[in-house]
Structures are given as structure tokens and as C-alpha cells.
PDB file of C-alpha atoms and ligand atoms in Angstrom:
ATOM      1  CA  MET A   1       7.499  13.865  -4.882  1.00 98.00           C
ATOM      2  CA  LYS A   2       5.048  11.736  -6.866  1.00 98.00           C
ATOM      3  CA  ILE A   3       2.315   9.966  -4.903  1.00 98.00           C
ATOM      4  CA  ILE A   4       0.075   7.234  -6.281  1.00 98.00           C
ATOM      5  CA  SER A   5      -3.119   6.483  -4.388  1.00 98.00           C
ATOM      6  CA  LEU A   6      -5.309   3.429  -4.775  1.00 98.00           C
ATOM      7  CA  LEU A   7      -8.995   3.935  -4.059  1.00 98.00           C
ATOM      8  CA  GLY A   8     -10.756   0.696  -3.178  1.00 98.00           C
ATOM      9  CA  SER A   9     -14.339   1.982  -3.176  1.00 97.00           C
ATOM     10  CA  PRO A  10     -16.687   1.114  -6.039  1.00 96.00           C
ATOM     11  CA  ARG A  11     -18.274   4.543  -5.403  1.00 96.00           C
ATOM     12  CA  GLY A  12     -15.140   6.219  -6.699  1.00 96.00           C
ATOM     13  CA  LEU A  13     -14.109   9.821  -6.122  1.00 96.00           C
ATOM     14  CA  LYS A  14     -17.588  10.939  -5.037  1.00 95.00           C
ATOM     15  CA  GLY A  15     -17.868   8.311  -2.293  1.00 96.00           C
ATOM     16  CA  ASN A  16     -16.887   8.959   1.319  1.00 97.00           C
ATOM     17  CA  THR A  17     -13.447   7.365   1.014  1.00 98.00           C
ATOM     18  CA  GLY A  18     -12.652   9.190  -2.216  1.00 98.00           C
ATOM     19  CA  ARG A  19     -13.609  12.526  -0.645  1.00 97.00           C
ATOM     20  CA  LEU A  20     -11.454  11.904   2.446  1.00 98.00           C
ATOM     21  CA  LEU A  21      -8.572  10.749   0.259  1.00 98.00           C
ATOM     22  CA  ARG A  22      -8.884  13.994  -1.756  1.00 98.00           C
ATOM     23  CA  ILE A  23      -8.242  16.039   1.401  1.00 98.00           C
ATOM     24  CA  VAL A  24      -5.142  13.956   2.214  1.00 98.00           C
ATOM     25  CA  LEU A  25      -3.826  14.556  -1.287  1.00 98.00           C
ATOM     26  CA  ASN A  26      -4.606  18.292  -1.022  1.00 98.00           C
ATOM     27  CA  GLY A  27      -2.299  18.326   1.998  1.00 98.00           C
ATOM     28  CA  ALA A  28       0.425  16.524   0.049  1.00 98.00           C
ATOM     29  CA  GLU A  29       0.018  18.883  -2.904  1.00 98.00           C
ATOM     30  CA  SER A  30       0.341  21.894  -0.555  1.00 98.00           C
ATOM     31  CA  GLN A  31       3.905  20.646   0.066  1.00 98.00           C
ATOM     32  CA  GLY A  32       4.667  20.349  -3.641  1.00 98.00           C
ATOM     33  CA  ALA A  33       3.701  16.722  -4.294  1.00 98.00           C
ATOM     34  CA  GLU A  34       2.228  15.553  -7.572  1.00 98.00           C
ATOM     35  CA  THR A  35      -0.603  13.090  -6.972  1.00 98.00           C
ATOM     36  CA  GLU A  36      -2.663  10.588  -8.908  1.00 98.00           C
ATOM     37  CA  ILE A  37      -5.727   8.614  -7.817  1.00 98.00           C
ATOM     38  CA  ILE A  38      -6.269   5.177  -9.326  1.00 98.00           C
ATOM     39  CA  PRO A  39      -9.804   3.919  -8.627  1.00 97.00           C
ATOM     40  CA  LEU A  40      -9.795   0.132  -8.327  1.00 97.00           C
ATOM     41  CA  LYS A  41     -12.852  -1.077 -10.178  1.00 86.00           C
ATOM     42  CA  GLY A  42     -13.799  -4.708  -9.707  1.00 81.00           C
ATOM     43  CA  ASP A  43     -12.304  -5.782 -13.031  1.00 89.00           C
ATOM     44  CA  SER A  44      -9.194  -3.568 -13.108  1.00 94.00           C
ATOM     45  CA  VAL A  45      -7.246  -5.749 -10.673  1.00 97.00           C
ATOM     46  CA  LEU A  46      -8.598  -9.284 -10.522  1.00 96.00           C
ATOM     47  CA  PRO A  47      -8.095 -11.679  -7.587  1.00 97.00           C
ATOM     48  CA  CYS A  48      -4.820 -13.620  -7.370  1.00 97.00           C
ATOM     49  CA  ARG A  49      -4.965 -17.111  -8.885  1.00 96.00           C
ATOM     50  CA  GLY A  50      -2.208 -18.494  -6.662  1.00 96.00           C
ATOM     51  CA  CYS A  51      -0.279 -19.811  -9.672  1.00 96.00           C
ATOM     52  CA  ASP A  52       3.170 -18.753  -8.293  1.00 94.00           C
ATOM     53  CA  VAL A  53       4.332 -17.421 -11.690  1.00 96.00           C
ATOM     54  CA  CYS A  54       5.122 -13.997 -10.155  1.00 95.00           C
ATOM     55  CA  HIS A  55       7.595 -15.713  -7.817  1.00 95.00           C
ATOM     56  CA  GLN A  56       9.199 -17.545 -10.726  1.00 95.00           C
ATOM     57  CA  LYS A  57       9.201 -14.777 -13.370  1.00 95.00           C
ATOM     58  CA  GLY A  58       8.514 -11.471 -11.605  1.00 93.00           C
ATOM     59  CA  VAL A  59       5.331 -10.666 -13.525  1.00 94.00           C
ATOM     60  CA  CYS A  60       1.697 -11.725 -13.275  1.00 95.00           C
ATOM     61  CA  VAL A  61       0.116 -13.711 -16.105  1.00 94.00           C
ATOM     62  CA  GLN A  62      -3.285 -12.053 -15.715  1.00 95.00           C
ATOM     63  CA  LYS A  63      -4.148  -9.488 -18.399  1.00 94.00           C
ATOM     64  CA  ASP A  64      -5.544  -6.602 -16.393  1.00 96.00           C
ATOM     65  CA  ASP A  65      -4.256  -3.305 -14.982  1.00 97.00           C
ATOM     66  CA  PHE A  66      -2.092  -4.754 -12.205  1.00 97.00           C
ATOM     67  CA  GLU A  67       1.316  -4.644 -13.923  1.00 97.00           C
ATOM     68  CA  ALA A  68       0.734  -1.057 -15.131  1.00 97.00           C
ATOM     69  CA  ILE A  69      -0.283   0.057 -11.630  1.00 98.00           C
ATOM     70  CA  LYS A  70       2.704  -1.754 -10.113  1.00 97.00           C
ATOM     71  CA  ASN A  71       5.063   0.008 -12.517  1.00 97.00           C
ATOM     72  CA  LYS A  72       3.515   3.391 -11.690  1.00 98.00           C
ATOM     73  CA  ILE A  73       4.170   2.710  -8.007  1.00 98.00           C
ATOM     74  CA  PHE A  74       7.773   1.687  -8.781  1.00 97.00           C
ATOM     75  CA  LYS A  75       8.304   5.064 -10.442  1.00 98.00           C
ATOM     76  CA  ALA A  76       6.568   7.025  -7.645  1.00 98.00           C
ATOM     77  CA  ASP A  77       7.889   8.055  -4.229  1.00 98.00           C
ATOM     78  CA  GLY A  78       4.697   7.484  -2.254  1.00 98.00           C
ATOM     79  CA  LEU A  79       1.646   5.230  -2.031  1.00 98.00           C
ATOM     80  CA  VAL A  80      -1.627   6.016  -0.267  1.00 98.00           C
ATOM     81  CA  LEU A  81      -4.164   3.230   0.237  1.00 98.00           C
ATOM     82  CA  ALA A  82      -7.833   4.159   0.675  1.00 98.00           C
ATOM     83  CA  SER A  83     -10.678   1.788   1.481  1.00 98.00           C
ATOM     84  CA  PRO A  84     -14.133   1.729   2.983  1.00 98.00           C
ATOM     85  CA  ASN A  85     -14.656  -0.658   5.887  1.00 98.00           C
ATOM     86  CA  TYR A  86     -16.291  -3.663   4.275  1.00 98.00           C
ATOM     87  CA  ILE A  87     -17.213  -6.188   7.003  1.00 98.00           C
ATOM     88  CA  PHE A  88     -14.349  -5.273   9.366  1.00 98.00           C
ATOM     89  CA  GLY A  89     -11.755  -5.272   6.602  1.00 98.00           C
ATOM     90  CA  VAL A  90     -10.641  -3.591   3.409  1.00 98.00           C
ATOM     91  CA  SER A  91     -12.834  -3.823   0.308  1.00 98.00           C
ATOM     92  CA  ALA A  92     -12.404  -6.796  -2.023  1.00 97.00           C
ATOM     93  CA  GLN A  93     -11.121  -4.389  -4.678  1.00 98.00           C
ATOM     94  CA  LEU A  94      -8.201  -3.264  -2.512  1.00 98.00           C
ATOM     95  CA  LYS A  95      -7.612  -6.751  -1.098  1.00 98.00           C
ATOM     96  CA  ALA A  96      -7.248  -8.131  -4.627  1.00 97.00           C
ATOM     97  CA  PHE A  97      -4.484  -5.589  -5.254  1.00 98.00           C
ATOM     98  CA  MET A  98      -2.787  -6.484  -1.961  1.00 98.00           C
ATOM     99  CA  ASP A  99      -2.876 -10.213  -2.767  1.00 98.00           C
ATOM    100  CA  ARG A 100      -1.424  -9.578  -6.199  1.00 98.00           C
ATOM    101  CA  CYS A 101       1.559  -7.899  -4.472  1.00 98.00           C
ATOM    102  CA  CYS A 102       2.721 -11.216  -3.002  1.00 97.00           C
ATOM    103  CA  GLY A 103       5.869 -11.147  -5.132  1.00 96.00           C
ATOM    104  CA  ILE A 104       6.549  -7.494  -4.260  1.00 97.00           C
ATOM    105  CA  ILE A 105       6.264  -8.414  -0.592  1.00 97.00           C
ATOM    106  CA  HIS A 106       8.784 -11.257  -0.914  1.00 97.00           C
ATOM    107  CA  CYS A 107      11.261  -8.737  -2.349  1.00 96.00           C
ATOM    108  CA  MET A 108      10.069  -5.762  -0.233  1.00 96.00           C
ATOM    109  CA  GLY A 109      10.124  -4.231  -3.679  1.00 96.00           C
ATOM    110  CA  PHE A 110       8.621  -0.813  -2.863  1.00 98.00           C
ATOM    111  CA  GLU A 111      11.521  -0.038  -0.502  1.00 96.00           C
ATOM    112  CA  GLY A 112      12.298   3.644   0.049  1.00 95.00           C
ATOM    113  CA  LYS A 113       8.783   4.987  -0.545  1.00 98.00           C
ATOM    114  CA  TYR A 114       6.474   6.687   1.959  1.00 98.00           C
ATOM    115  CA  GLY A 115       2.757   6.123   2.445  1.00 98.00           C
ATOM    116  CA  ALA A 116      -0.398   6.319   4.517  1.00 98.00           C
ATOM    117  CA  SER A 117      -3.861   4.795   4.806  1.00 98.00           C
ATOM    118  CA  VAL A 118      -7.360   6.277   4.568  1.00 98.00           C
ATOM    119  CA  ILE A 119     -10.518   4.547   5.796  1.00 98.00           C
ATOM    120  CA  THR A 120     -14.191   5.410   6.079  1.00 98.00           C
ATOM    121  CA  SER A 121     -16.832   3.310   7.795  1.00 97.00           C
ATOM    122  CA  GLY A 122     -20.508   3.396   8.626  1.00 95.00           C
ATOM    123  CA  GLY A 123     -20.109   2.610  12.315  1.00 96.00           C
ATOM    124  CA  GLY A 124     -16.424   2.387  13.302  1.00 91.00           C
ATOM    125  CA  ASP A 125     -13.774  -0.350  13.763  1.00 96.00           C
ATOM    126  CA  GLU A 126     -11.267   1.557  11.634  1.00 97.00           C
ATOM    127  CA  VAL A 127      -8.193   1.075  13.858  1.00 98.00           C
ATOM    128  CA  PRO A 128      -7.495  -2.617  13.086  1.00 98.00           C
ATOM    129  CA  ILE A 129      -8.120  -1.919   9.399  1.00 98.00           C
ATOM    130  CA  ALA A 130      -5.677   1.001   9.467  1.00 98.00           C
ATOM    131  CA  GLU A 131      -3.115  -1.212  11.223  1.00 98.00           C
ATOM    132  CA  PHE A 132      -3.576  -3.921   8.598  1.00 98.00           C
ATOM    133  CA  MET A 133      -3.214  -1.464   5.717  1.00 98.00           C
ATOM    134  CA  ASN A 134      -0.123   0.155   7.192  1.00 98.00           C
ATOM    135  CA  HIS A 135       1.368  -3.259   7.967  1.00 98.00           C
ATOM    136  CA  PHE A 136       0.898  -4.109   4.298  1.00 98.00           C
ATOM    137  CA  LEU A 137       2.777  -0.925   3.376  1.00 98.00           C
ATOM    138  CA  THR A 138       5.596  -1.813   5.768  1.00 98.00           C
ATOM    139  CA  ILE A 139       6.108  -5.326   4.407  1.00 98.00           C
ATOM    140  CA  THR A 140       6.312  -3.989   0.857  1.00 98.00           C
ATOM    141  CA  GLY A 141       9.133  -1.717   2.093  1.00 97.00           C
ATOM    142  CA  ILE A 142       7.089   1.495   2.385  1.00 98.00           C
ATOM    143  CA  VAL A 143       7.342   3.676   5.525  1.00 98.00           C
ATOM    144  CA  PRO A 144       3.764   4.410   6.696  1.00 98.00           C
ATOM    145  CA  VAL A 145       3.507   7.867   8.253  1.00 98.00           C
ATOM    146  CA  GLY A 146       0.018   7.395   9.682  1.00 98.00           C
ATOM    147  CA  ALA A 147      -3.655   6.913   8.914  1.00 98.00           C
ATOM    148  CA  VAL A 148      -6.861   8.898   8.934  1.00 98.00           C
ATOM    149  CA  TRP A 149     -10.454   7.713   9.121  1.00 98.00           C
ATOM    150  CA  ALA A 150     -14.008   8.933   9.389  1.00 97.00           C
ATOM    151  CA  THR A 151     -17.036   7.185  10.921  1.00 97.00           C
ATOM    152  CA  MET A 152     -19.802   8.389   8.620  1.00 95.00           C
ATOM    153  CA  GLY A 153     -22.626   7.325  10.933  1.00 93.00           C
ATOM    154  CA  SER A 154     -21.528   9.902  13.488  1.00 93.00           C
ATOM    155  CA  ILE A 155     -21.220  12.770  10.985  1.00 93.00           C
ATOM    156  CA  SER A 156     -24.182  15.002  10.186  1.00 89.00           C
ATOM    157  CA  GLY A 157     -24.273  17.094   7.034  1.00 82.00           C
ATOM    158  CA  ASP A 158     -22.537  16.636   3.717  1.00 81.00           C
ATOM    159  CA  ASP A 159     -18.992  17.496   4.708  1.00 91.00           C
ATOM    160  CA  PHE A 160     -16.392  16.062   7.094  1.00 96.00           C
ATOM    161  CA  PRO A 161     -16.040  17.940  10.389  1.00 96.00           C
ATOM    162  CA  GLN A 162     -13.137  20.375  10.569  1.00 96.00           C
ATOM    163  CA  GLU A 163     -11.200  18.132  12.992  1.00 96.00           C
ATOM    164  CA  ILE A 164     -11.166  15.246  10.496  1.00 97.00           C
ATOM    165  CA  ARG A 165     -10.388  17.598   7.594  1.00 97.00           C
ATOM    166  CA  THR A 166      -7.382  18.929   9.521  1.00 98.00           C
ATOM    167  CA  ARG A 167      -6.151  15.436  10.372  1.00 98.00           C
ATOM    168  CA  ALA A 168      -6.471  14.348   6.737  1.00 98.00           C
ATOM    169  CA  PHE A 169      -4.727  17.449   5.356  1.00 98.00           C
ATOM    170  CA  ASP A 170      -1.907  17.167   7.914  1.00 98.00           C
ATOM    171  CA  LEU A 171      -1.430  13.483   7.085  1.00 98.00           C
ATOM    172  CA  GLY A 172      -0.906  14.415   3.446  1.00 98.00           C
ATOM    173  CA  LYS A 173       1.630  17.067   4.422  1.00 98.00           C
ATOM    174  CA  LYS A 174       3.441  14.563   6.646  1.00 98.00           C
ATOM    175  CA  ILE A 175       3.899  12.087   3.795  1.00 98.00           C
ATOM    176  CA  VAL A 176       5.899  14.734   1.941  1.00 98.00           C
ATOM    177  CA  THR A 177       7.889  16.108   4.884  1.00 98.00           C
ATOM    178  CA  ASP A 178       8.775  12.647   6.222  1.00 98.00           C
ATOM    179  CA  TRP A 179       9.889  11.606   2.729  1.00 98.00           C
ATOM    180  CA  LYS A 180      11.996  14.764   2.391  1.00 97.00           C
ATOM    181  CA  ASN A 181      13.601  14.190   5.807  1.00 97.00           C
ATOM    182  CA  GLN A 182      13.782  10.396   5.320  1.00 96.00           C
ATOM    183  CA  GLU A 183      12.124   9.909   8.720  1.00 96.00           C
ATOM    184  CA  LYS A 184      11.741   6.310   9.857  1.00 95.00           C
ATOM    185  CA  PRO A 185      10.342   5.599  13.340  1.00 95.00           C
ATOM    186  CA  GLU A 186      12.278   2.970  15.260  1.00 97.00           C
ATOM    187  CA  SER A 187       9.176   0.742  15.469  1.00 95.00           C
ATOM    188  CA  THR A 188       8.897   0.736  11.657  1.00 96.00           C
ATOM    189  CA  ALA A 189      12.620   0.050  11.263  1.00 97.00           C
ATOM    190  CA  LEU A 190      12.350  -2.921  13.649  1.00 97.00           C
ATOM    191  CA  GLU A 191       9.246  -4.297  11.900  1.00 96.00           C
ATOM    192  CA  MET A 192      10.922  -3.976   8.500  1.00 96.00           C
ATOM    193  CA  ASP A 193      14.121  -5.537   9.733  1.00 95.00           C
ATOM    194  CA  ALA A 194      12.306  -8.561  11.195  1.00 97.00           C
ATOM    195  CA  PHE A 195      10.364  -9.012   7.945  1.00 97.00           C
ATOM    196  CA  TYR A 196      13.535  -8.596   5.892  1.00 95.00           C
ATOM    197  CA  ARG A 197      15.192 -11.444   7.817  1.00 94.00           C
ATOM    198  CA  ARG A 198      12.080 -13.601   7.425  1.00 96.00           C
ATOM    199  CA  MET A 199      11.959 -13.047   3.649  1.00 95.00           C
ATOM    200  CA  LYS A 200      15.684 -13.721   3.371  1.00 95.00           C
ATOM    201  CA  ARG A 201      15.175 -17.136   5.014  1.00 95.00           C
ATOM    202  CA  LEU A 202      12.228 -17.772   2.679  1.00 95.00           C
ATOM    203  CA  MET A 203      14.321 -16.961  -0.393  1.00 95.00           C
ATOM    204  CA  ILE A 204      17.050 -19.377   0.649  1.00 94.00           C
ATOM    205  CA  PHE A 205      14.410 -22.056   1.296  1.00 95.00           C
ATOM    206  CA  ARG A 206      12.645 -21.430  -2.048  1.00 95.00           C
ATOM    207  CA  LYS A 207      15.781 -20.834  -4.147  1.00 93.00           C
ATOM    208  CA  ASP A 208      14.953 -23.488  -6.750  1.00 94.00           C
ATOM    209  CA  GLN A 209      11.174 -22.926  -6.978  1.00 95.00           C
ATOM    210  CA  TRP A 210      11.210 -19.112  -7.145  1.00 95.00           C
ATOM    211  CA  PRO A 211      14.220 -18.174  -9.335  1.00 95.00           C
ATOM    212  CA  TYR A 212      13.100 -14.586 -10.107  1.00 96.00           C
ATOM    213  CA  GLU A 213      12.794 -13.670  -6.442  1.00 95.00           C
ATOM    214  CA  TYR A 214      15.984 -15.465  -5.410  1.00 95.00           C
ATOM    215  CA  ASP A 215      17.861 -13.678  -8.185  1.00 94.00           C
ATOM    216  CA  TYR A 216      16.323 -10.348  -7.087  1.00 94.00           C
ATOM    217  CA  TRP A 217      17.751 -10.898  -3.616  1.00 94.00           C
ATOM    218  CA  VAL A 218      21.158 -11.790  -5.024  1.00 94.00           C
ATOM    219  CA  ARG A 219      21.177  -8.657  -7.218  1.00 93.00           C
ATOM    220  CA  HIS A 220      19.631  -6.151  -4.810  1.00 92.00           C
ATOM    221  CA  ARG A 221      20.176  -7.451  -1.311  1.00 84.00           C
ATOM    222  CA  ASN A 222      22.605  -9.092   1.000  1.00 76.00           C
ATOM    223  CA  LEU A 223      22.304 -12.629  -0.362  1.00 81.00           C
ATOM    224  CA  SER A 224      25.193 -14.374  -2.060  1.00 71.00           C
ATOM    225  CA  ASN A 225      24.950 -17.198  -4.583  1.00 55.00           C
TER     226      ASN A 225
HETATM  227  C1  FMN B 301     -20.544  -4.293   1.450  1.00 76.15           C
HETATM  228  C2  FMN B 301     -20.443  -3.286   2.538  1.00 76.15           C
HETATM  229  C3  FMN B 301     -19.948  -3.672   3.777  1.00 76.15           C
HETATM  230  C4  FMN B 301     -19.837  -2.755   4.812  1.00 76.15           C
HETATM  231  N1  FMN B 301     -19.376  -3.179   6.010  1.00 76.15           N
HETATM  232  C5  FMN B 301     -19.272  -2.304   7.029  1.00 76.15           C
HETATM  233  C6  FMN B 301     -18.813  -2.738   8.310  1.00 76.15           C
HETATM  234  O1  FMN B 301     -18.516  -3.895   8.541  1.00 76.15           O
HETATM  235  N2  FMN B 301     -18.705  -1.806   9.288  1.00 76.15           N
HETATM  236  C7  FMN B 301     -19.031  -0.499   9.084  1.00 76.15           C
HETATM  237  O2  FMN B 301     -18.905   0.291  10.030  1.00 76.15           O
HETATM  238  N3  FMN B 301     -19.448  -0.046   7.879  1.00 76.15           N
HETATM  239  C8  FMN B 301     -19.603  -0.915   6.855  1.00 76.15           C
HETATM  240  N4  FMN B 301     -20.034  -0.495   5.616  1.00 76.15           N
HETATM  241  C9  FMN B 301     -20.277   0.959   5.403  1.00 76.15           C
HETATM  242  C10 FMN B 301     -19.129   1.637   4.627  1.00 76.15           C
HETATM  243  O3  FMN B 301     -17.881   1.332   5.227  1.00 76.15           O
HETATM  244  C11 FMN B 301     -19.276   3.147   4.621  1.00 76.15           C
HETATM  245  O4  FMN B 301     -20.521   3.518   4.128  1.00 76.15           O
HETATM  246  C12 FMN B 301     -18.165   3.797   3.834  1.00 76.15           C
HETATM  247  O5  FMN B 301     -18.072   5.165   4.190  1.00 76.15           O
HETATM  248  C13 FMN B 301     -18.390   3.682   2.341  1.00 76.15           C
HETATM  249  O6  FMN B 301     -17.361   4.359   1.664  1.00 76.15           O
HETATM  250  P1  FMN B 301     -17.495   4.793   0.124  1.00 76.15           P
HETATM  251  O7  FMN B 301     -18.610   5.807   0.056  1.00 76.15           O
HETATM  252  O8  FMN B 301     -16.191   5.348  -0.223  1.00 76.15           O
HETATM  253  O9  FMN B 301     -17.815   3.554  -0.642  1.00 76.15           O
HETATM  254  C14 FMN B 301     -20.196  -1.398   4.593  1.00 76.15           C
HETATM  255  C15 FMN B 301     -20.695  -1.011   3.339  1.00 76.15           C
HETATM  256  C16 FMN B 301     -20.822  -1.940   2.339  1.00 76.15           C
HETATM  257  C17 FMN B 301     -21.364  -1.504   0.995  1.00 76.15           C
END
């Protein structure tokens, strides 16, 4: 199994989020996964311009790392998102990537992959952020197996407490085992199914404006010409 992870902290691998992500990936590697961390620097994936070209042509016009990262995810089996809590939400670096996936979302183009979310904060409020990140995974077609977080303000010393380390390591293992067993909780299946039907209606409505996406649905999904 190949897992791509996107790290949305400007502090990179040495920051809190990068260190917690590393433990998750250690867990995945213990089950045989190959992993790669892609740090999202401010200029590597720029904000969406809202030009709609991705819907029309299937690629973004901006010349940055987005298309290369997208293609790496297409080739991988898993995607882990990692972000610090920045004002009750994900960092702008990760949010820019999420916004740029608008076309992927319309096609649920990462279907069949497995993923998870990693968050660190100063003071808490990680649950709604984890739910948002895992909802993003679901609407791209990825089965989220869970999330792990750490509230740094309640941790003394340089390392994460053993309980958090265990949760992070086990989450990484679960990505691999759930992928191997093709586990899909009923709640995820229902959420995906509802979103699938919503996107199908959108494609029919936008048939003329968004030819790439409409054609994708005709070729890959249950939508006839
Ligand atoms: C711009 C900015 C906004 C932040 N907003 C919050 C916040 O709303 N709530 C919170 O608990 N921590 C907040 N923090 C603290 C970070 O979430 C926390 O330090 C996190 O562990 C940083 O991760 P990193 O070392 O990977 O960058 C903020 C930090 C920064 C720099």
C-alpha cells in the first residue's frame, strides 16, 4: 500500500503536526505500507482562483505543484491529511489544497482509497476540525478510518504522551488493515452514497458548462448520454 500524506504546517516535519504525523506513518509502515510526506509550503499549492477551468478541462491552469500532487494521490492507495489548528480550522496551506480539489470532489475522483486525519492545537477544539477533514476525504471518495490529535498546551516535555503515541500508531496500522480488508462503515457508505447522488444531479444540471466532469461521469459512473 502506498500512502501520501499532506502536511499543512509551515513548521514542517519538526513541528508538532509533522511529529504526530510521523508516528501515524510509522504505524502504517509497520504493516508494510510505503509512505511519503508532502509538506505544503505557502507557494507550493496556491489558492483556487475560481475560474472553473478544472470543471471544463479536468486540470488546473495554475503553474504550481498541485497537479503533480494530485497525480501522486491518484497513483497511491491512501491519503493522510495533517494540519495544525489555525483559528478553529485547518491551516491556509491545507485549505488551499482542499479548495483546489473542487473538480476531484465533483467526480469523487479519489474513490477506493483509504485515509485519516491528524491535528495538533495549542488549546483544543480538534474534534470539529477532524470531522471537517474526514468529511473532505469522504466527498473525494476516500474512506476515512479515523483521526488523531494532540493538544500541545496540556503536554509537558518534548514528546507526546504514550497514550497519544499509541493512538497515532494504531491509526496508521488501521489505514492499512482497513484497506486490505476493504472495510467501509455503514455511516461512511451512506454519506458517500448521498454525496454521489448529489453530484450526479449537479453533473446533469451542469452538463453544458462542465464538459470534462460530465464526460467523466458518463465514462466512469452510472450516467448515460
Ligand atoms: C496562526 C495560528 C493560529 C492558531 N490558532 C489556534 C487556535 O485557534 N486554537 C488553538 O488551540 N491553537 C491555535 N494555534 C496553535 C497551533 O495549533 C499549535 O501550536 C500547533 O501544534 C502548531 O502545529 P505545528 O507545530 O505543526 O505548526 C495557532 C497557531 C498559529 C500559528
